[in-house]
Coordinates of C-alpha atoms in Angstrom, one line a residue:
Chain A
X99 CA 102.5 93.8 97.3
X100 CA 98.9 94.6 98.3
X101 CA 96.1 95.8 96.2
X102 CA 95.3 99.5 96.2
X103 CA 92.1 101.0 94.7
X104 CA 91.4 104.6 93.8
X105 CA 89.5 106.6 91.2
X106 CA 91.5 108.2 88.5
X107 CA 89.8 110.8 86.3
X108 CA 86.5 109.4 87.3
X109 CA 87.4 105.7 86.5
X110 CA 87.7 103.1 89.3
X111 CA 91.2 101.5 89.1
X112 CA 93.2 99.1 91.1
X113 CA 96.6 97.5 91.1
X114 CA 99.2 95.9 93.2
X115 CA 101.6 98.2 95.0
X116 CA 104.5 97.8 97.4
X117 CA 104.6 100.1 100.5
X118 CA 107.3 102.1 98.7
X119 CA 105.4 102.5 95.4
X120 CA 105.0 106.2 94.8
X121 CA 101.7 107.5 93.4
X122 CA 103.7 108.8 90.4
X123 CA 105.1 105.2 89.8
X124 CA 101.6 103.7 90.3
X125 CA 100.1 106.0 87.7
X126 CA 102.9 105.7 85.2
X127 CA 104.0 102.0 85.5
X128 CA 101.0 100.2 87.0
X129 CA 98.2 102.1 85.2
X130 CA 100.3 103.0 82.1
X131 CA 99.3 106.7 82.4
X132 CA 102.5 108.4 81.5
X133 CA 101.0 111.9 81.1
X134 CA 102.2 112.6 84.7
X135 CA 105.9 113.3 84.3
X136 CA 108.7 112.8 86.9
X137 CA 111.3 115.4 86.5
X138 CA 113.4 115.6 89.6
X139 CA 111.9 112.9 91.9
X140 CA 113.0 115.2 94.8
X141 CA 109.8 117.3 95.3
X142 CA 111.4 120.4 93.6
X143 CA 110.2 120.5 90.0
X144 CA 106.4 120.0 90.1
X145 CA 106.2 118.1 86.8
X146 CA 104.4 115.3 88.7
X147 CA 101.6 117.4 90.2
X148 CA 98.2 115.7 90.2
X149 CA 95.1 116.4 92.2
X150 CA 94.2 114.1 95.1
X151 CA 90.7 114.8 96.4
X152 CA 90.8 118.1 94.7
X153 CA 94.1 119.3 96.1
X154 CA 97.3 119.7 94.0
X155 CA 100.1 117.4 95.3
X156 CA 103.4 116.2 94.1
X157 CA 102.7 112.6 93.2
X158 CA 106.5 111.7 93.5
X159 CA 106.2 112.6 97.2
X160 CA 103.2 110.5 98.2
X161 CA 102.8 106.7 98.4
X162 CA 100.2 105.0 96.2
X163 CA 98.7 103.5 99.4
X164 CA 98.2 106.9 100.8
X165 CA 95.8 107.6 97.8
X166 CA 93.7 104.5 98.5
X167 CA 90.1 105.4 98.1
X168 CA 90.9 108.9 96.8
X169 CA 89.7 110.7 93.8
X170 CA 92.8 111.4 91.7
X171 CA 92.9 113.8 88.7
X172 CA 95.7 113.7 86.2
X173 CA 96.5 115.6 83.0
X174 CA 94.9 112.7 81.0
X175 CA 91.5 113.8 82.4
X176 CA 91.8 117.5 81.5
X177 CA 90.7 117.4 77.8
X178 CA 87.1 116.3 76.8
X179 CA 86.7 112.7 75.8
X180 CA 86.7 113.8 72.1
X181 CA 90.1 115.4 72.6
X182 CA 89.0 119.0 72.8
X183 CA 91.4 120.8 75.1
X184 CA 90.1 122.4 78.2
X185 CA 90.5 126.2 78.5
X186 CA 93.8 126.0 80.4
X187 CA 95.3 123.6 77.8
X188 CA 94.0 125.7 75.0
X189 CA 95.4 128.9 76.5
X190 CA 98.8 127.2 76.8
X191 CA 98.7 126.4 73.1
X192 CA 97.4 129.9 72.2
X193 CA 100.1 131.7 74.2
X194 CA 102.9 129.3 73.5
X195 CA 103.0 128.3 77.2
X196 CA 105.2 125.3 76.4
X197 CA 108.4 124.7 74.6
X198 CA 109.7 121.1 75.3
X199 CA 106.5 120.3 77.1
X200 CA 108.0 118.3 79.9
X201 CA 106.8 120.5 82.8
X202 CA 103.4 121.1 81.1
X203 CA 101.4 118.4 82.9
X204 CA 102.4 119.8 86.3
X205 CA 101.9 123.4 85.1
X206 CA 98.4 122.7 83.8
X207 CA 97.4 120.8 87.0
X208 CA 98.8 123.5 89.2
X209 CA 97.0 126.2 87.1
X210 CA 93.8 124.2 87.4
X211 CA 94.2 124.1 91.2
X212 CA 94.9 127.8 91.3
X213 CA 91.9 128.8 89.2
X214 CA 89.6 126.6 91.3
X215 CA 90.8 128.3 94.4
X216 CA 91.1 131.8 92.9
X217 CA 89.3 132.2 89.6
X218 CA 90.7 135.7 88.9
X219 CA 94.3 135.7 90.2
X220 CA 96.6 138.7 89.7
X221 CA 99.8 138.1 87.7
X222 CA 101.7 138.1 91.1
X223 CA 99.4 135.5 92.5
X224 CA 99.9 133.3 89.4
X225 CA 103.7 133.6 89.8
X226 CA 103.5 132.9 93.5
X227 CA 101.3 129.8 93.1
X228 CA 103.7 128.4 90.5
X229 CA 106.6 128.5 92.9
X230 CA 106.8 124.8 93.1
X231 CA 106.7 124.2 89.3
X232 CA 110.0 124.6 87.4
X233 CA 110.2 125.1 83.6
X234 CA 113.8 124.5 82.4
X235 CA 112.9 126.1 79.0
X236 CA 112.5 129.3 81.1
X237 CA 109.1 129.8 79.6
X238 CA 107.5 131.3 82.6
X239 CA 106.3 134.5 81.0
X240 CA 104.1 132.7 78.5
X241 CA 102.9 130.3 81.1
X242 CA 101.7 133.2 83.2
X243 CA 100.1 134.8 80.2
X244 CA 98.3 131.6 79.4
X245 CA 96.9 131.2 82.9
X246 CA 95.8 134.9 82.9
X247 CA 94.1 134.2 79.6
X248 CA 92.5 131.0 80.8
X249 CA 91.0 132.9 83.8
X250 CA 89.3 135.2 81.3
X251 CA 91.3 138.3 82.2
X252 CA 93.3 140.6 80.1
X253 CA 96.7 139.1 79.3
X254 CA 99.4 141.4 80.7
X255 CA 102.4 142.6 78.8
X256 CA 105.0 140.9 81.0
X257 CA 108.1 142.7 82.4
X258 CA 110.6 141.1 80.0
X259 CA 108.8 142.3 76.9
Chain B
X182 CA 114.2 103.5 98.6
X183 CA 114.0 100.3 100.7
X184 CA 110.7 98.7 100.9
X185 CA 108.5 98.7 104.1
X186 CA 105.1 97.7 105.3
X187 CA 102.5 100.4 105.1
X188 CA 99.7 100.7 107.7
X189 CA 97.0 103.3 107.9
X190 CA 95.2 103.0 111.2
X191 CA 92.0 104.9 111.9
X192 CA 92.6 105.9 115.5
X193 CA 95.5 107.2 117.7
X194 CA 95.3 104.0 119.8
X195 CA 95.8 101.8 116.8
X196 CA 98.6 104.0 115.6
X197 CA 100.4 103.8 118.9
X198 CA 100.0 100.0 118.9
X199 CA 101.3 99.8 115.3
X200 CA 104.4 101.9 116.2
X201 CA 105.5 99.4 118.9
X202 CA 107.3 97.4 116.2
X203 CA 111.0 98.0 116.1
X204 CA 112.1 100.3 113.3
X205 CA 108.5 101.4 112.7
X206 CA 108.1 105.1 112.0
X207 CA 105.1 107.5 111.9
X208 CA 104.3 109.0 108.5
X209 CA 102.4 112.3 108.4
X210 CA 102.5 114.4 105.3
X211 CA 105.8 112.8 104.2
X212 CA 107.2 115.9 102.6
X213 CA 110.5 115.5 104.4
X214 CA 110.4 111.8 105.3
X215 CA 109.7 110.5 101.8
X216 CA 112.6 112.4 100.2
X217 CA 114.9 111.3 103.0
X218 CA 113.8 107.6 102.5
X219 CA 114.6 108.0 98.8
X220 CA 118.1 109.0 99.8
X221 CA 118.2 106.0 102.2
X222 CA 118.8 108.3 105.1
X223 CA 115.8 106.6 106.7
X224 CA 114.9 103.0 106.2
X225 CA 111.9 102.0 108.4
X226 CA 110.6 98.5 108.5
X227 CA 107.1 99.9 108.7
X228 CA 105.4 103.2 108.1
X229 CA 102.3 104.1 110.1
X230 CA 100.4 106.7 108.3
X231 CA 98.6 109.2 110.6
X232 CA 96.7 111.1 108.0
X233 CA 93.8 108.7 108.0
X234 CA 93.0 109.6 111.6
X235 CA 90.2 112.2 111.5
X236 CA 90.7 113.1 115.2
X237 CA 94.1 114.5 114.4
X238 CA 92.8 117.0 111.8
X239 CA 91.3 120.5 112.0
X240 CA 91.6 124.0 113.5
X241 CA 89.4 125.0 116.4
X242 CA 89.3 128.2 118.5
X243 CA 88.6 127.8 122.3
X244 CA 88.5 131.3 123.7
X245 CA 91.9 132.8 123.5
X246 CA 93.5 129.5 122.4
X247 CA 93.8 128.1 118.8
X248 CA 94.0 124.4 118.8
X249 CA 95.4 122.7 115.7
X250 CA 95.3 119.0 115.1
X251 CA 98.7 117.5 114.4
X252 CA 97.7 116.0 111.0
X253 CA 96.3 119.3 109.8
X254 CA 97.9 120.4 106.6
X255 CA 99.7 123.7 106.2
X256 CA 97.1 124.7 103.5
X257 CA 94.3 124.1 106.0
X258 CA 96.0 126.2 108.8
X259 CA 96.5 128.9 106.2
X260 CA 92.8 128.8 105.3
X261 CA 91.2 128.2 108.7
X262 CA 93.7 129.7 111.1
X263 CA 92.5 133.3 110.8
X264 CA 92.0 133.7 114.5
X265 CA 95.8 133.6 114.8
X266 CA 96.6 135.5 111.6
X267 CA 100.4 135.4 112.0
X268 CA 100.3 131.6 112.3
X269 CA 98.0 131.3 109.3
X270 CA 100.4 133.5 107.3
X271 CA 103.4 131.4 108.4
X272 CA 101.6 128.2 107.3
X273 CA 100.7 129.8 103.9
X274 CA 104.4 130.6 103.3
X275 CA 105.8 127.1 103.8
X276 CA 107.2 125.4 100.7
X277 CA 104.9 125.7 97.8
X278 CA 101.2 125.0 97.3
X279 CA 101.5 121.3 96.6
X280 CA 103.8 120.8 99.6
X281 CA 101.3 122.7 101.8
X282 CA 98.5 120.3 100.7
X283 CA 100.4 117.4 102.2
X284 CA 102.8 118.7 104.9
X285 CA 101.4 118.8 108.5
X286 CA 102.0 120.7 111.7
X287 CA 102.8 117.6 113.7
X288 CA 105.2 116.3 111.1
X289 CA 107.1 119.5 111.0
X290 CA 107.4 119.6 114.8
X291 CA 108.4 116.0 115.3
X292 CA 111.1 116.4 112.7
X293 CA 112.4 119.7 114.1
X294 CA 114.4 120.7 111.1
X295 CA 116.6 123.6 112.2
X296 CA 115.3 125.7 109.4
X297 CA 111.6 124.8 109.5
X298 CA 109.1 127.6 110.1
X299 CA 106.6 126.0 112.5
X300 CA 109.0 125.5 115.5
X301 CA 109.4 129.3 115.7
X302 CA 105.6 129.8 116.0
X303 CA 105.3 127.1 118.7
X304 CA 108.2 128.5 120.7
X305 CA 107.3 132.2 120.3
X306 CA 103.7 131.4 121.3
X307 CA 104.6 129.4 124.3
X308 CA 102.3 126.8 122.9
X309 CA 101.6 123.4 124.4
X310 CA 102.3 120.3 122.4
X311 CA 99.8 117.6 123.2
X312 CA 100.7 113.9 122.6
X313 CA 98.9 110.6 123.1
X314 CA 100.6 110.4 126.5
X315 CA 101.1 114.0 127.9
X316 CA 101.3 117.7 127.4
X317 CA 104.7 119.2 126.7
X318 CA 105.5 123.0 127.0
X319 CA 107.1 124.5 124.0
X320 CA 110.2 125.4 126.1
X321 CA 110.7 121.8 126.9
X322 CA 109.8 120.3 123.5
X323 CA 112.7 121.3 121.2
X324 CA 115.9 119.5 122.0
X325 CA 118.4 120.5 119.4
X326 CA 118.7 119.9 115.7
X327 CA 116.2 117.2 114.6
X328 CA 115.7 116.2 118.2
X329 CA 112.6 116.6 120.4
X330 CA 111.3 115.5 123.8
X331 CA 109.1 112.9 122.1
X332 CA 109.7 109.3 123.2
X333 CA 109.8 106.4 120.8
X334 CA 106.4 105.8 119.4
X335 CA 104.9 108.9 121.0
X336 CA 102.6 110.8 118.7
X337 CA 101.7 114.5 118.7
X338 CA 98.0 114.8 118.6
X339 CA 97.5 118.6 118.6
X340 CA 99.1 121.9 119.5
X341 CA 97.4 124.6 121.6
X342 CA 98.5 128.1 120.7
X343 CA 97.6 131.0 123.0
X344 CA 96.5 133.7 120.6
X345 CA 98.7 136.8 121.1
X346 CA 97.7 140.5 121.0
X347 CA 100.1 141.0 118.1
X348 CA 102.4 138.8 116.2
X349 CA 104.3 138.4 113.0
X350 CA 106.6 135.9 111.3
X351 CA 109.3 137.2 109.0
X352 CA 111.2 134.7 106.9
X353 CA 114.3 135.3 104.8
X354 CA 113.8 132.5 102.4
X355 CA 116.4 130.3 100.9
X356 CA 114.9 130.3 97.4
X357 CA 115.9 126.8 96.3
X358 CA 114.7 124.9 99.3
X359 CA 112.1 127.5 100.4
X360 CA 113.2 126.8 104.0
X361 CA 114.1 129.8 106.2
X362 CA 117.7 131.0 105.7
X363 CA 116.7 132.7 108.9
X364 CA 113.2 133.3 110.3
X365 CA 111.9 135.3 113.3
X366 CA 108.6 134.9 115.0
X367 CA 107.6 137.7 117.4
X368 CA 104.5 137.4 119.6
X369 CA 103.2 140.0 122.1
X370 CA 101.1 138.8 125.0
X371 CA 99.7 140.7 128.0
X372 CA 102.5 139.4 130.2
X373 CA 105.4 140.0 127.8
X374 CA 106.9 139.5 124.3
X375 CA 108.5 136.2 123.1
X376 CA 110.9 136.1 120.2
X377 CA 111.8 132.8 118.5
X378 CA 114.4 132.3 115.8
X379 CA 114.7 129.5 113.3
X380 CA 117.2 128.7 110.6
X381 CA 120.0 130.3 112.5
X382 CA 121.3 128.2 115.4
X383 CA 123.1 124.9 115.2
X384 CA 120.9 123.9 118.1
X385 CA 117.7 124.5 116.1
X386 CA 115.0 126.9 117.1
X387 CA 115.9 129.3 119.9
X388 CA 114.6 132.3 121.8
X389 CA 116.3 135.6 121.8
X390 CA 116.1 136.7 125.4
X391 CA 117.6 140.2 125.1
X392 CA 115.1 141.1 122.4
X393 CA 112.2 139.7 124.5
X394 CA 113.2 142.0 127.4
X395 CA 113.7 145.0 125.2
X396 CA 110.4 144.5 123.4
X397 CA 108.5 143.8 126.5
X398 CA 109.5 147.2 127.8
X399 CA 109.0 149.0 124.5
X400 CA 107.3 147.2 121.6
X401 CA 108.8 149.1 118.7
X402 CA 111.4 148.2 116.1
X403 CA 113.8 150.7 117.6
X404 CA 113.8 148.9 120.9
X405 CA 116.3 146.3 119.5
X406 CA 118.6 148.9 117.9
X407 CA 121.1 148.7 120.7
X408 CA 121.3 144.9 120.7
X409 CA 123.7 142.6 118.9
X410 CA 123.5 138.9 118.3
X411 CA 126.6 136.9 118.8
X412 CA 127.6 134.8 115.8
X413 CA 128.9 131.9 118.0
X414 CA 126.9 128.8 117.5
X415 CA 125.1 130.0 114.4
X416 CA 124.9 127.9 111.2
X417 CA 127.6 128.3 108.6
X418 CA 126.8 127.0 105.1
X419 CA 127.2 128.1 101.5
X420 CA 124.1 130.3 101.8
X421 CA 125.3 132.5 104.7
X422 CA 128.0 132.9 107.3
X423 CA 127.2 133.0 111.1
X424 CA 127.7 136.8 111.0
X425 CA 125.2 137.2 108.2
X426 CA 122.7 135.1 110.1
X427 CA 123.3 137.1 113.2
X428 CA 122.5 140.3 111.3
X429 CA 119.4 138.7 109.8
X430 CA 118.1 137.9 113.2
X431 CA 118.1 141.5 114.2
X432 CA 116.8 142.8 110.9
X433 CA 113.9 140.3 110.8
X434 CA 113.0 140.9 114.4
X435 CA 112.6 144.6 113.6
X436 CA 110.5 143.8 110.5
X437 CA 108.4 141.4 112.6
X438 CA 107.7 144.1 115.2
X439 CA 106.9 146.6 112.5
X440 CA 104.5 144.2 110.8
X441 CA 102.8 142.8 114.0

């Protein structure tokens, strides 16, 4: 075990990690930040998406030591310090963009990465960007609507309605 | 996953030295290697991370050549590779956004997955793979499924792509893995057309010589109408038979020519 240091949600953190310690494991078990979820552990589901130096990555498919010195952003840093949800989180609540909530941390972090890159995405671009995030409650329509709302655009009547 | 020592050198020279240890492996974006280590298909004693080496990153145009650093992510090639639009489009279609933010060109080539996208671009472009030791022509680089001409401890540093007059990559995606069920890259140069096929052959990426000859004479989708692809040696799995893949090769070639 060797020490790894990084910044998580603006706070300098450090902890011991083995070579094989995944970033998701470091966040959840070493730092106790269990907001980042591990669904599949095989890079498929996207529940573990966090931002590393501003880019969305699957934290189950990156070693903690690879994030040494990096700026990491997780779901815990999305709301304001007083608990006020950010506009993406609020839109997920308003549009019922979560059912069981397990995929939500990854969905919100992917949505945040998308809107940073493309502030006014089309519905098709939202669906394309969420290709690596799986919701087993099959709540995609409302997730897409929430992201459209969070981008300040008209919320589409989706195909299934 | 079994434990290992992690090293992150800052230069190619230090990385080459670190890889001299027996059972040491190079780690680039890790989007294939980490899942395979979780399954204990790989158990290196040491991983040498290449992504801390700035000299291996970036996209740069020199005249009619696009040079891409081996540790450049798919997302960066998609964003900065506009001088070779078909290559940028290929990079932007690999995996999903989070995978594209980690996965790299060099990692994809060194792994040579038979269904990976990048090998088709390298082969169809007649690109040059540059390593710490030498330059390897694309036609000499790929050596069958998951095998390449790289020696032990040899590191890809960049790839030089001659920019074609026209090109397109068409992928028939396997939706669960997002790899190519079959993919075809067509590139037209002043001295002829090259066609490379991924996801189809049991030997990994391959050229389709008959289509190259036909398209060099007449660069139109109809030029391949009279050709057939033999199903011998093509991959058979639950997603498609060899005959299905043989048909896809022709269909995707026509689509690529039309889109180029």
